[in-house]
Short mmCIF file of C-alpha atoms in Angstrom, two decimals:
data_model
loop_
_atom_site.label_atom_id
_atom_site.label_comp_id
_atom_site.label_asym_id
_atom_site.label_seq_id
_atom_site.Cartn_x
_atom_site.Cartn_y
_atom_site.Cartn_z
CA MET O 1 -31.59 -68.90 78.41
CA ILE O 2 -35.03 -68.08 80.24
CA ARG O 3 -32.39 -66.52 82.86
CA HIS O 4 -31.28 -64.35 80.36
CA ALA O 5 -34.84 -63.37 79.04
CA LEU O 6 -36.08 -62.95 83.00
CA ALA O 7 -32.92 -60.88 83.72
CA GLU O 8 -33.08 -58.68 80.84
CA GLY O 9 -37.00 -58.55 80.58
CA TRP O 10 -36.79 -57.56 84.20
CA LEU O 11 -34.50 -54.42 83.69
CA ILE O 12 -36.92 -53.30 80.11
CA LEU O 13 -39.93 -53.15 83.36
CA ARG O 14 -37.76 -51.11 86.19
CA SER O 15 -37.15 -48.71 82.93
CA ARG O 16 -40.74 -48.76 82.17
CA GLY O 17 -41.49 -47.79 86.09
CA LEU O 18 -45.22 -47.12 86.41
CA ILE O 19 -46.36 -47.62 82.81
CA SER O 20 -47.02 -51.40 83.01
CA PRO O 21 -48.91 -51.24 86.10
CA VAL O 22 -51.03 -48.42 83.84
CA LEU O 23 -50.85 -50.79 80.67
CA ALA O 24 -52.04 -53.85 82.94
CA LEU O 25 -55.05 -51.77 84.40
CA ALA O 26 -56.11 -50.65 81.17
CA LEU O 27 -55.85 -54.34 79.38
CA ALA O 28 -57.57 -55.52 82.86
CA ILE O 29 -60.82 -52.82 82.20
CA PRO O 30 -62.26 -54.01 78.98
CA VAL O 31 -61.62 -57.55 79.95
CA SER O 32 -62.91 -57.88 82.84
CA LEU O 33 -66.31 -56.01 81.61
CA ALA O 34 -66.40 -58.43 79.07
CA GLY O 35 -66.37 -60.93 81.40
CA VAL O 36 -68.99 -59.39 83.46
CA THR O 37 -71.50 -58.67 80.74
CA PHE O 38 -70.99 -62.16 79.22
CA SER O 39 -71.92 -63.06 82.89
CA LEU O 40 -75.17 -60.97 82.64
CA ARG O 41 -76.09 -62.93 79.30
CA GLN O 42 -76.01 -65.78 81.10
CA TRP O 43 -78.13 -64.99 84.23
CA LEU O 44 -80.83 -64.07 81.14
CA GLY O 45 -80.86 -67.82 79.79
CA PRO O 46 -83.82 -69.24 81.65
CA VAL O 47 -85.69 -66.08 80.82
CA ILE O 48 -84.97 -66.43 77.31
CA VAL O 49 -86.04 -69.93 77.14
CA LEU O 50 -89.52 -68.72 78.25
CA GLY O 51 -90.22 -67.41 74.50
CA ASP O 52 -89.58 -70.63 73.80
CA ARG O 53 -92.21 -72.13 76.32
CA ASP O 54 -96.25 -72.41 75.59
CA SER O 55 -98.22 -70.75 77.47
CA VAL O 56 -100.53 -71.77 80.27
CA VAL O 57 -103.95 -70.84 80.05
CA ASP O 58 -106.27 -71.55 83.22
CA VAL O 59 -110.10 -72.25 82.47
CA LEU O 60 -112.61 -72.21 85.46
CA LEU O 61 -115.30 -74.54 84.69
CA HIS O 62 -118.95 -74.17 85.95
CA PRO O 63 -119.80 -75.17 89.25
CA ARG O 64 -123.03 -76.81 88.17
CA LEU O 65 -121.47 -79.15 85.30
CA ASP O 66 -121.16 -82.54 87.07
CA ASP O 67 -118.53 -85.13 86.54
CA ALA O 68 -119.45 -86.99 83.44
CA GLN O 69 -120.20 -83.35 82.16
CA ARG O 70 -116.71 -82.16 82.94
CA VAL O 71 -114.96 -85.18 81.53
CA ARG O 72 -116.93 -85.13 78.28
CA PHE O 73 -116.51 -80.94 78.26
CA ILE O 74 -112.57 -81.83 78.36
CA SER O 75 -112.80 -84.80 75.95
CA GLU O 76 -114.52 -82.89 72.78
CA GLN O 77 -111.72 -79.62 73.66
CA ALA O 78 -109.08 -81.80 73.15
CA ARG O 79 -110.95 -83.69 69.88
CA VAL O 80 -111.19 -80.16 68.36
CA HIS O 81 -108.29 -78.34 69.64
CA ARG O 82 -105.21 -80.69 69.24
CA ASP O 83 -102.44 -78.34 69.83
CA TRP O 84 -104.21 -77.89 72.97
CA LYS O 85 -102.68 -79.88 76.07
CA LEU O 86 -105.49 -80.34 78.82
CA ALA O 87 -105.52 -81.17 82.53
CA ALA O 88 -107.64 -81.06 85.18
CA VAL O 89 -107.39 -79.72 87.94
CA ALA O 90 -109.68 -80.31 90.86
CA PRO O 91 -110.74 -77.68 93.77
CA GLU O 92 -108.04 -79.32 96.19
CA GLU O 93 -105.48 -78.63 93.79
CA LEU O 94 -106.33 -74.97 92.85
CA ALA O 95 -106.96 -74.46 96.73
CA GLU O 96 -103.86 -75.20 97.49
CA ARG O 97 -102.29 -73.30 94.90
CA LEU O 98 -104.55 -70.42 96.04
CA ALA O 99 -103.23 -70.82 99.13
CA SER O 100 -99.56 -70.76 98.29
CA TRP O 101 -99.58 -67.57 96.03
CA PHE O 102 -102.28 -65.61 98.56
CA PRO O 103 -101.05 -66.57 102.11
CA TYR O 104 -103.97 -64.25 103.46
CA LEU O 105 -106.34 -66.74 101.92
CA GLU O 106 -105.56 -69.94 103.84
CA GLU O 107 -107.68 -69.32 106.47
CA VAL O 108 -110.91 -68.53 104.44
CA LEU O 109 -110.16 -71.72 102.44
CA GLN O 110 -109.48 -73.64 105.30
CA ARG O 111 -112.57 -72.61 106.90
CA GLU O 112 -115.19 -72.87 103.82
CA GLY O 113 -113.25 -76.18 102.34
CA PRO O 114 -112.39 -76.50 98.73
CA GLU O 115 -115.88 -77.39 97.37
CA MET O 116 -116.53 -73.48 97.52
CA LEU O 117 -114.21 -73.76 94.84
CA PRO O 118 -115.18 -74.68 90.89
CA HIS O 119 -113.28 -77.19 88.74
CA MET O 120 -110.43 -75.90 86.73
CA VAL O 121 -108.78 -77.01 83.73
CA GLU O 122 -105.08 -75.70 82.28
CA ILE O 123 -105.03 -75.65 78.78
CA THR O 124 -100.60 -75.28 77.61
CA THR O 125 -100.50 -73.94 74.24
CA ARG O 126 -98.50 -72.08 71.84
CA ASP O 127 -101.80 -69.81 71.29
CA PRO O 128 -103.24 -68.52 74.37
CA GLN O 129 -105.10 -66.28 72.45
CA SER O 130 -107.06 -69.52 70.96
CA VAL O 131 -108.10 -70.18 74.37
CA LEU O 132 -110.26 -66.96 74.95
CA ASP O 133 -113.08 -68.27 72.40
CA LEU O 134 -113.92 -70.24 75.17
CA LYS O 135 -115.43 -67.57 77.14
CA ASP O 136 -118.63 -67.38 75.54
CA SER O 137 -118.92 -71.52 76.00
CA ALA O 138 -121.92 -72.07 78.79
CA GLU O 139 -119.62 -74.56 80.51
CA VAL O 140 -117.15 -71.72 81.58
CA LEU O 141 -116.80 -69.70 84.00
CA ALA O 142 -113.62 -67.91 83.51
CA VAL O 143 -110.04 -67.82 80.97
CA GLY O 144 -107.24 -66.27 81.60
CA PRO O 145 -104.46 -65.02 81.22
CA THR O 146 -104.58 -65.30 77.83
CA SER O 147 -102.20 -62.98 77.12
CA SER O 148 -98.17 -64.25 75.83
CA VAL O 149 -96.34 -62.47 78.66
CA ASN O 150 -93.45 -65.42 78.62
CA ARG O 151 -93.15 -65.30 75.25
CA VAL O 152 -92.74 -61.64 75.09
CA VAL O 153 -90.46 -61.49 77.76
CA GLY O 154 -88.63 -64.34 76.59
CA GLN O 155 -88.07 -62.18 73.24
CA VAL O 156 -87.20 -59.14 74.69
CA ALA O 157 -84.82 -60.74 77.32
CA ARG O 158 -82.80 -62.71 73.68
CA ARG O 159 -82.67 -59.22 72.04
CA PHE O 160 -81.29 -57.61 75.21
CA GLY O 161 -79.01 -61.13 75.58
CA LEU O 162 -77.51 -60.25 71.83
CA VAL O 163 -76.97 -56.49 72.66
CA LEU O 164 -75.06 -57.83 76.05
CA LEU O 165 -72.81 -60.38 73.56
CA LEU O 166 -72.38 -57.37 71.17
CA VAL O 167 -71.27 -55.51 74.08
CA ALA O 168 -69.11 -57.93 75.24
CA GLY O 169 -67.37 -58.48 71.62
CA ALA O 170 -66.73 -54.61 71.20
CA LEU O 171 -65.23 -55.00 74.47
CA VAL O 172 -62.53 -57.90 73.86
CA ALA O 173 -62.41 -55.72 70.33
CA GLY O 174 -60.76 -52.79 72.54
CA ALA O 175 -58.53 -54.99 74.26
CA VAL O 176 -57.17 -56.45 71.51
CA LEU O 177 -56.90 -53.07 69.91
CA LEU O 178 -55.34 -51.71 73.12
CA ALA O 179 -52.80 -54.94 73.18
CA ALA O 180 -51.65 -54.76 69.98
CA VAL O 181 -51.16 -50.36 70.25
CA TRP O 182 -49.10 -51.33 73.35
CA ILE O 183 -47.04 -53.98 71.67
CA HIS O 184 -46.18 -51.70 68.73
CA LEU O 185 -45.76 -48.77 71.33
CA GLU O 186 -43.29 -51.17 73.50
CA LEU O 187 -41.20 -52.71 70.09
CA HIS O 188 -41.50 -49.38 69.18
CA ARG O 189 -39.67 -47.99 72.30
CA ASN O 190 -36.80 -50.76 71.72
CA ALA O 191 -36.78 -51.47 68.26
CA GLU O 192 -33.25 -49.52 68.45
CA GLU O 193 -31.90 -52.36 71.09
CA ILE O 194 -33.20 -54.88 69.42
CA ALA O 195 -31.61 -54.29 66.11
CA ILE O 196 -28.87 -54.20 68.02
CA MET O 197 -29.14 -57.27 69.11
CA ARG O 198 -29.66 -59.04 66.44
CA LEU O 199 -26.71 -57.52 64.56
CA MET O 200 -24.75 -58.51 67.51
CA GLY O 201 -25.62 -61.79 66.36
CA ALA O 202 -28.36 -62.65 69.07
CA THR O 203 -30.67 -65.04 67.88
CA GLU O 204 -34.50 -64.88 67.76
CA ALA O 205 -34.66 -66.06 71.18
CA THR O 206 -32.74 -64.30 72.75
CA VAL O 207 -34.10 -60.97 70.68
CA ARG O 208 -37.62 -61.78 71.83
CA GLY O 209 -37.29 -63.73 75.30
CA PRO O 210 -36.68 -60.30 77.26
CA PHE O 211 -39.22 -58.64 75.29
CA LEU O 212 -41.92 -61.40 75.48
CA VAL O 213 -41.06 -61.42 79.63
CA ALA O 214 -42.00 -57.48 79.40
CA VAL O 215 -45.09 -58.26 78.06
CA MET O 216 -46.55 -61.19 80.18
CA VAL O 217 -45.75 -59.62 83.53
CA PRO O 218 -48.00 -56.84 82.89
CA ALA O 219 -50.48 -59.23 80.80
CA LEU O 220 -50.33 -61.70 83.79
CA LEU O 221 -51.24 -58.68 86.10
CA ALA O 222 -53.78 -57.80 84.08
CA ALA O 223 -55.21 -61.21 84.27
CA VAL O 224 -55.26 -61.15 88.11
CA ILE O 225 -57.05 -57.64 88.25
CA SER O 226 -59.41 -58.42 85.48
CA VAL O 227 -60.37 -61.84 87.35
CA ALA O 228 -60.89 -60.07 90.81
CA LEU O 229 -62.88 -56.93 89.36
CA THR O 230 -65.26 -59.68 87.53
CA VAL O 231 -65.45 -61.85 91.04
CA VAL O 232 -66.54 -58.68 92.71
CA ALA O 233 -68.91 -57.06 90.21
CA VAL O 234 -70.29 -60.47 89.62
CA GLY O 235 -70.95 -61.17 93.05
CA TRP O 236 -72.45 -57.35 93.72
CA MET O 237 -74.96 -57.53 90.81
CA ALA O 238 -76.11 -61.04 91.90
CA GLN O 239 -77.53 -59.59 95.23
CA ILE O 240 -79.15 -56.90 93.17
CA ALA O 241 -80.28 -59.59 90.58
CA VAL O 242 -81.75 -62.61 92.47
CA PRO O 243 -84.73 -60.18 93.79
CA LEU O 244 -85.70 -59.86 90.54
CA GLY O 245 -86.31 -63.35 89.48
CA LEU O 246 -82.62 -63.89 87.32
CA ALA O 247 -80.68 -66.71 87.48
CA ALA O 248 -77.91 -64.82 89.12
CA LYS O 249 -74.84 -66.89 90.22
CA ASN O 250 -71.03 -65.99 90.82
CA ALA O 251 -68.87 -65.21 87.70
CA SER O 252 -68.28 -68.82 86.00
CA LEU O 253 -64.83 -70.76 85.79
CA ALA O 254 -65.45 -70.34 81.95
CA VAL O 255 -65.79 -66.71 82.08
CA LEU O 256 -62.72 -66.40 84.59
CA ALA O 257 -60.53 -68.63 82.52
CA SER O 258 -61.27 -66.84 79.47
CA GLN O 259 -60.47 -63.86 80.77
CA VAL O 260 -56.79 -65.17 82.14
CA LEU O 261 -56.24 -66.40 78.41
CA GLY O 262 -57.71 -63.17 76.89
CA ALA O 263 -55.89 -60.94 79.28
CA VAL O 264 -52.16 -62.78 78.96
CA GLY O 265 -52.82 -64.54 75.15
CA LEU O 266 -54.64 -61.11 73.11
CA PRO O 267 -50.77 -59.07 74.15
CA MET O 268 -48.83 -62.59 73.22
CA ILE O 269 -50.09 -63.07 70.35
CA ALA O 270 -49.92 -59.20 69.61
CA ALA O 271 -46.05 -59.50 70.39
CA PHE O 272 -45.17 -62.73 68.50
CA ILE O 273 -46.90 -61.24 65.41
CA THR O 274 -45.36 -57.63 65.90
CA LEU O 275 -42.04 -59.12 66.44
CA GLU O 276 -41.94 -60.90 63.16
CA ARG O 277 -42.99 -58.50 61.16
CA HIS O 278 -40.36 -56.31 62.32
CA ALA O 279 -38.13 -59.53 62.08
CA SER O 280 -39.08 -59.28 58.62
CA SER O 281 -39.03 -55.60 57.77
CA GLU O 282 -35.35 -55.39 58.67
CA GLU O 283 -34.53 -58.26 57.30
CA GLY O 284 -36.55 -56.59 53.88
CA MET G 1 -13.24 -64.45 53.44
CA ILE G 2 -14.84 -62.03 51.41
CA ARG G 3 -16.07 -62.51 47.76
CA ILE G 4 -18.66 -60.29 46.29
CA ARG G 5 -19.96 -60.46 42.45
CA GLY G 6 -21.53 -58.39 40.12
CA VAL G 7 -23.49 -56.50 43.19
CA THR G 8 -25.83 -53.89 42.73
CA LYS G 9 -27.88 -51.64 45.43
CA GLU G 10 -30.95 -49.66 44.83
CA TYR G 11 -33.35 -47.81 46.32
CA ASP G 12 -35.88 -46.33 45.54
CA ARG G 13 -34.40 -46.81 41.82
CA ARG G 14 -31.26 -44.96 42.61
CA GLN G 15 -28.26 -46.96 42.72
CA ILE G 16 -26.15 -46.51 45.47
CA LEU G 17 -23.67 -49.77 44.30
CA ARG G 18 -23.44 -50.50 40.67
CA GLY G 19 -21.66 -54.01 39.57
CA ILE G 20 -19.35 -54.36 42.35
CA ASP G 21 -16.97 -57.41 42.04
CA LEU G 22 -14.83 -57.88 44.82
CA SER G 23 -12.57 -60.50 46.48
CA VAL G 24 -10.84 -60.15 49.97
CA ASP G 25 -8.62 -63.03 51.37
CA PRO G 26 -8.63 -64.53 54.51
CA GLY G 27 -5.84 -62.25 57.00
CA GLU G 28 -5.85 -59.44 54.30
CA MET G 29 -6.41 -55.56 55.97
CA VAL G 30 -8.07 -53.73 53.45
CA PHE G 31 -8.96 -49.95 53.59
CA LEU G 32 -12.17 -48.72 51.36
CA THR G 33 -12.57 -45.01 50.77
CA GLY G 34 -13.76 -42.40 48.91
CA PRO G 35 -15.89 -39.42 49.19
CA SER G 36 -19.14 -39.15 51.48
CA GLY G 37 -22.09 -41.09 49.31
CA ALA G 38 -19.76 -43.05 47.65
CA GLY G 39 -21.63 -46.37 49.05
CA LYS G 40 -18.71 -47.08 51.69
CA THR G 41 -21.56 -47.95 54.59
CA THR G 42 -24.00 -49.47 52.13
CA LEU G 43 -20.81 -51.95 51.22
CA LEU G 44 -20.03 -52.83 54.94
CA ARG G 45 -23.85 -53.27 55.71
CA LEU G 46 -23.90 -56.28 52.68
CA LEU G 47 -21.09 -57.68 54.17
CA TYR G 48 -23.16 -58.05 57.42
CA ALA G 49 -26.19 -59.11 55.80
CA ALA G 50 -28.26 -55.87 57.57
CA GLU G 51 -29.44 -55.44 53.97
CA ARG G 52 -29.59 -57.75 51.21
CA PRO G 53 -28.24 -56.62 47.75
CA THR G 54 -30.60 -55.59 44.77
CA GLN G 55 -28.39 -58.04 42.15
CA GLY G 56 -25.29 -59.99 42.71
CA GLU G 57 -23.70 -62.55 45.09
CA ILE G 58 -21.96 -62.14 48.11
CA TRP G 59 -19.98 -64.56 49.97
CA VAL G 60 -18.65 -63.96 53.36
CA ALA G 61 -17.18 -66.30 55.59
CA GLY G 62 -18.09 -69.42 53.47
CA SER G 63 -21.85 -68.81 53.91
CA ARG G 64 -23.57 -66.81 50.67
CA VAL G 65 -24.88 -63.73 52.62
CA ASP G 66 -27.54 -62.71 49.61
CA THR G 67 -29.80 -65.68 49.91
CA LEU G 68 -28.63 -66.55 53.93
CA ALA G 69 -31.93 -67.40 55.72
CA ARG G 70 -33.21 -65.34 58.79
CA SER G 71 -32.55 -68.45 60.95
CA GLU G 72 -29.04 -68.43 59.55
CA LEU G 73 -28.53 -64.48 60.55
CA PRO G 74 -26.78 -65.23 63.80
CA HIS G 75 -24.13 -67.55 62.76
CA LEU G 76 -22.69 -65.47 60.34
CA ARG G 77 -22.99 -62.13 62.72
CA ARG G 78 -20.97 -64.04 65.05
CA LYS G 79 -18.05 -64.71 62.80
CA ILE G 80 -18.14 -60.93 62.19
CA GLY G 81 -17.06 -57.79 64.25
CA VAL G 82 -18.58 -54.80 62.94
CA ILE G 83 -17.69 -51.41 64.30
CA PHE G 84 -20.49 -49.06 63.41
CA GLN G 85 -20.18 -45.45 62.72
CA ASP G 86 -23.28 -44.60 64.81
CA PHE G 87 -21.53 -47.09 67.76
CA LYS G 88 -24.65 -48.92 68.08
CA LEU G 89 -24.21 -49.08 71.90
CA LEU G 90 -27.02 -50.51 73.93
CA ARG G 91 -28.31 -47.82 75.85
CA ARG G 92 -29.35 -49.49 79.31
CA LYS G 93 -26.73 -51.67 79.74
CA THR G 94 -23.06 -50.36 81.31
CA VAL G 95 -19.80 -49.84 79.29
CA LEU G 96 -19.24 -53.86 80.80
CA GLU G 97 -22.20 -54.75 80.01
CA ASN G 98 -22.12 -53.82 76.18
CA VAL G 99 -19.18 -55.41 75.73
CA THR G 100 -19.47 -58.49 77.67
CA PHE G 101 -23.26 -58.96 76.20
CA VAL G 102 -21.72 -60.16 72.53
CA LEU G 103 -19.65 -62.97 74.56
CA ARG G 104 -22.67 -64.16 76.30
CA VAL G 105 -24.69 -64.06 72.66
CA HIS G 106 -21.51 -66.45 71.89
CA GLY G 107 -22.39 -68.44 75.20
CA ILE G 108 -19.67 -67.49 77.05
CA PRO G 109 -20.39 -67.65 80.75
CA LEU G 110 -20.47 -64.60 82.70
CA ARG G 111 -17.87 -64.37 84.61
CA GLU G 112 -14.87 -65.40 82.41
CA ALA G 113 -16.88 -62.81 79.60
CA HIS G 114 -16.58 -60.49 82.04
CA ARG G 115 -13.17 -60.92 82.95
CA ARG G 116 -12.16 -60.87 78.81
CA ALA G 117 -14.15 -57.54 78.40
CA TYR G 118 -12.46 -56.00 81.45
CA LYS G 119 -9.01 -56.93 79.37
CA VAL G 120 -9.82 -55.55 76.18
CA LEU G 121 -12.12 -52.54 78.28
CA LYS G 122 -8.39 -51.85 79.88
CA ARG G 123 -6.38 -51.97 76.81
CA LEU G 124 -8.49 -49.17 74.95
CA GLY G 125 -8.19 -47.17 78.34
CA LEU G 126 -12.24 -47.50 79.05
CA HIS G 127 -11.75 -49.86 82.42
CA HIS G 128 -12.19 -46.73 84.99
CA ARG G 129 -15.53 -46.11 82.67
CA GLN G 130 -16.89 -49.66 82.78
CA SER G 131 -20.03 -49.08 85.03
CA ALA G 132 -20.80 -45.96 83.46
CA LEU G 133 -23.64 -45.65 80.98
CA PRO G 134 -23.23 -44.82 77.45
CA GLU G 135 -25.47 -41.74 77.52
CA SER G 136 -22.52 -40.51 80.12
CA LEU G 137 -19.60 -40.98 77.78
CA SER G 138 -17.92 -38.50 75.42
CA GLY G 139 -18.18 -39.18 71.57
CA GLY G 140 -14.80 -40.76 71.62
CA GLU G 141 -15.34 -43.17 74.83
CA GLN G 142 -18.37 -44.59 73.12
CA GLN G 143 -16.14 -45.29 69.95
CA ARG G 144 -13.58 -47.19 71.92
CA VAL G 145 -16.89 -49.11 73.49
CA ALA G 146 -18.25 -50.02 70.20
CA ILE G 147 -14.54 -50.85 69.41
CA ALA G 148 -13.61 -53.06 72.08
CA ARG G 149 -17.10 -54.87 71.63
CA ALA G 150 -16.33 -55.31 68.45
CA LEU G 151 -13.00 -56.70 68.84
CA VAL G 152 -13.95 -58.48 72.20
CA TYR G 153 -14.65 -62.28 70.91
CA GLN G 154 -11.44 -62.00 68.37
CA PRO G 155 -13.86 -62.62 65.16
CA ARG G 156 -12.24 -63.33 61.57
CA LEU G 157 -13.39 -60.70 60.05
CA ILE G 158 -13.68 -57.50 61.47
CA LEU G 159 -15.81 -54.19 59.27
CA ALA G 160 -15.01 -50.66 61.14
CA ASP G 161 -16.99 -47.89 59.36
CA GLU G 162 -15.59 -44.50 60.16
CA PRO G 163 -14.05 -46.17 63.31
CA THR G 164 -11.51 -43.20 63.64
CA GLY G 165 -13.96 -40.32 63.27
CA ASN G 166 -14.52 -39.50 67.08
CA LEU G 167 -10.99 -40.42 68.14
CA ASP G 168 -8.08 -37.87 68.56
CA ALA G 169 -4.85 -38.28 66.73
CA ASP G 170 -3.28 -40.40 69.21
CA LEU G 171 -6.24 -42.69 69.69
CA ALA G 172 -6.65 -43.46 65.90
CA SER G 173 -3.27 -44.27 65.68
CA GLU G 174 -3.42 -46.62 69.04
CA LEU G 175 -6.99 -48.01 67.31
CA LEU G 176 -5.13 -48.63 63.67
CA SER G 177 -1.88 -50.54 66.10
CA LEU G 178 -4.82 -52.56 67.76
CA LEU G 179 -6.09 -53.27 64.28
CA CYS G 180 -3.40 -54.54 62.92
CA ASP G 181 -2.09 -56.54 65.63
CA ILE G 182 -5.48 -58.50 65.07
CA ASN G 183 -4.90 -58.38 61.69
CA TYR G 184 -1.27 -60.04 61.96
CA GLN G 185 -3.17 -62.85 64.09
CA GLY G 186 -5.29 -63.89 61.29
CA ALA G 187 -8.22 -61.86 61.25
CA THR G 188 -9.44 -59.88 58.27
CA VAL G 189 -9.78 -56.00 58.65
CA VAL G 190 -12.27 -54.07 56.26
CA LEU G 191 -11.89 -50.41 57.52
CA ALA G 192 -13.81 -47.97 55.77
CA THR G 193 -12.47 -44.16 56.06
CA HIS G 194 -12.08 -40.98 54.38
CA ASP G 195 -9.34 -40.29 56.71
CA HIS G 196 -6.76 -39.57 54.59
CA ALA G 197 -3.90 -39.42 56.87
CA LEU G 198 -5.10 -42.86 58.39
CA LEU G 199 -4.76 -44.40 54.82
CA GLU G 200 -1.03 -42.86 54.35
CA SER G 201 -0.17 -44.44 57.56
CA LEU G 202 -0.23 -47.56 57.08
CA PRO G 203 0.41 -48.98 53.31
CA ALA G 204 -2.07 -51.47 52.60
CA ARG G 205 -4.56 -52.56 50.21
CA THR G 206 -7.27 -49.81 49.36
CA LEU G 207 -10.27 -49.42 47.49
CA VAL G 208 -11.34 -46.23 46.16
CA LEU G 209 -15.13 -46.33 45.93
CA ARG G 210 -16.76 -43.67 43.51
CA ARG G 211 -19.95 -43.01 42.16
CA GLY G 212 -21.27 -46.51 43.21
CA GLY G 213 -18.22 -48.01 41.44
CA ILE G 214 -14.94 -49.29 42.51
CA ASP G 215 -12.42 -46.46 40.91
CA TYR G 216 -9.33 -48.24 42.44
CA ASP G 217 -7.66 -51.06 43.78
CA GLY G 218 -4.33 -51.55 44.92
CA MET G 219 -1.63 -50.61 47.40
CA TRP G 220 -2.06 -47.01 48.95
CA PRO G 221 -0.11 -44.94 48.43
CA PRO G 222 -0.37 -45.73 44.40
#
């Protein structure tokens, strides 16, 4: 049975000539583009999470405050603003941060020592604008940043991710449509032959076997092409995306496995459905 | 072998066959004749379950055909050798492969299938064209391949739809003698034709179809 299906399927493939590789390529393109799009969506994950994170606002305290006054100030703010999380940052720690953010300051900071820097309080809050009121306080030198940039970036990334998912969905839908049209045309081309086989007493397995082989070979080819295209395209895009701060990685195994399943499964499912409908209509 | 009771077939509310009752015993040879459009081909198609009747019961080789499940159709069709009016040859296969294919469907090993196919082709004078594709054959040759394919597995029932339509008188006579041989060996033969010369050449039970009904059922010439 399998030998018959392979031999007859090979005959169908041979009679098609270059049509099979062209079909494979046509199916591989939307499948691989869907894989690339989905990978891009995965990269946005950490950025999207920013939209849900609280903002951190730095509050520089006046140098004239002594330790007791600073503690009192922090306790008072914590009592009034129960949704804030306050953490004191000593000048030594601030000096370290400045040195890492702005390496050209390292020499000055070492020379002058951390004593030149004020004490700082880090306030973690959902509403950074609410910290702005402290600017007028006598104990405070400066407040910032109070914009919700993280949330805005996160929300934009979420919407962009949604668009990418929609694009991936449309590409998969395109692949489904292509597979359905391909199988329909294929069956149309072989309808007479299939009908004759049935009239000769061939079982459904005998009739469908060669046809499924003739569909599976280009489908497997499409799977290989789409995986290769995705790996290359995602790898190349990752090189560009990493410097932009995106968590760019190579295409995940899950994405590649889905592509193989899609490239092989969609035409096979379409073939099963079309053959079944053809058999039913013949019977009718 | 064949039992038909009250069979009606309609296409788009147009009755092609109306209330056909018929019985054909095993080993009988029956001619089916009548003008074009009388329903000869439709009746044969109902017998090999290419179509289902609008009404009525059809029994062929012990199976009730009109209600047969799709999965059972191959078993029925393997008992029947059909010679189609339009040959229905597999275009991508050679003459030998066309004939061998049916034997392969029956599970006969390839070598044995080739041997039997060659034997039948030789009898029909086509062995020298065994490697040719159907499109390179004349109408008469294609007809003979179709006949070889129907006869090669020695079915219990042969349904022939205008099998001599593309054959010259000598080949038509040779075919008829071939079908008679097979009939003598016990196979039931139902042959649809409007070739009067063929009908006159062999006294046999003849059914005359007219306007979808059986107009005459008896020996021909009457």
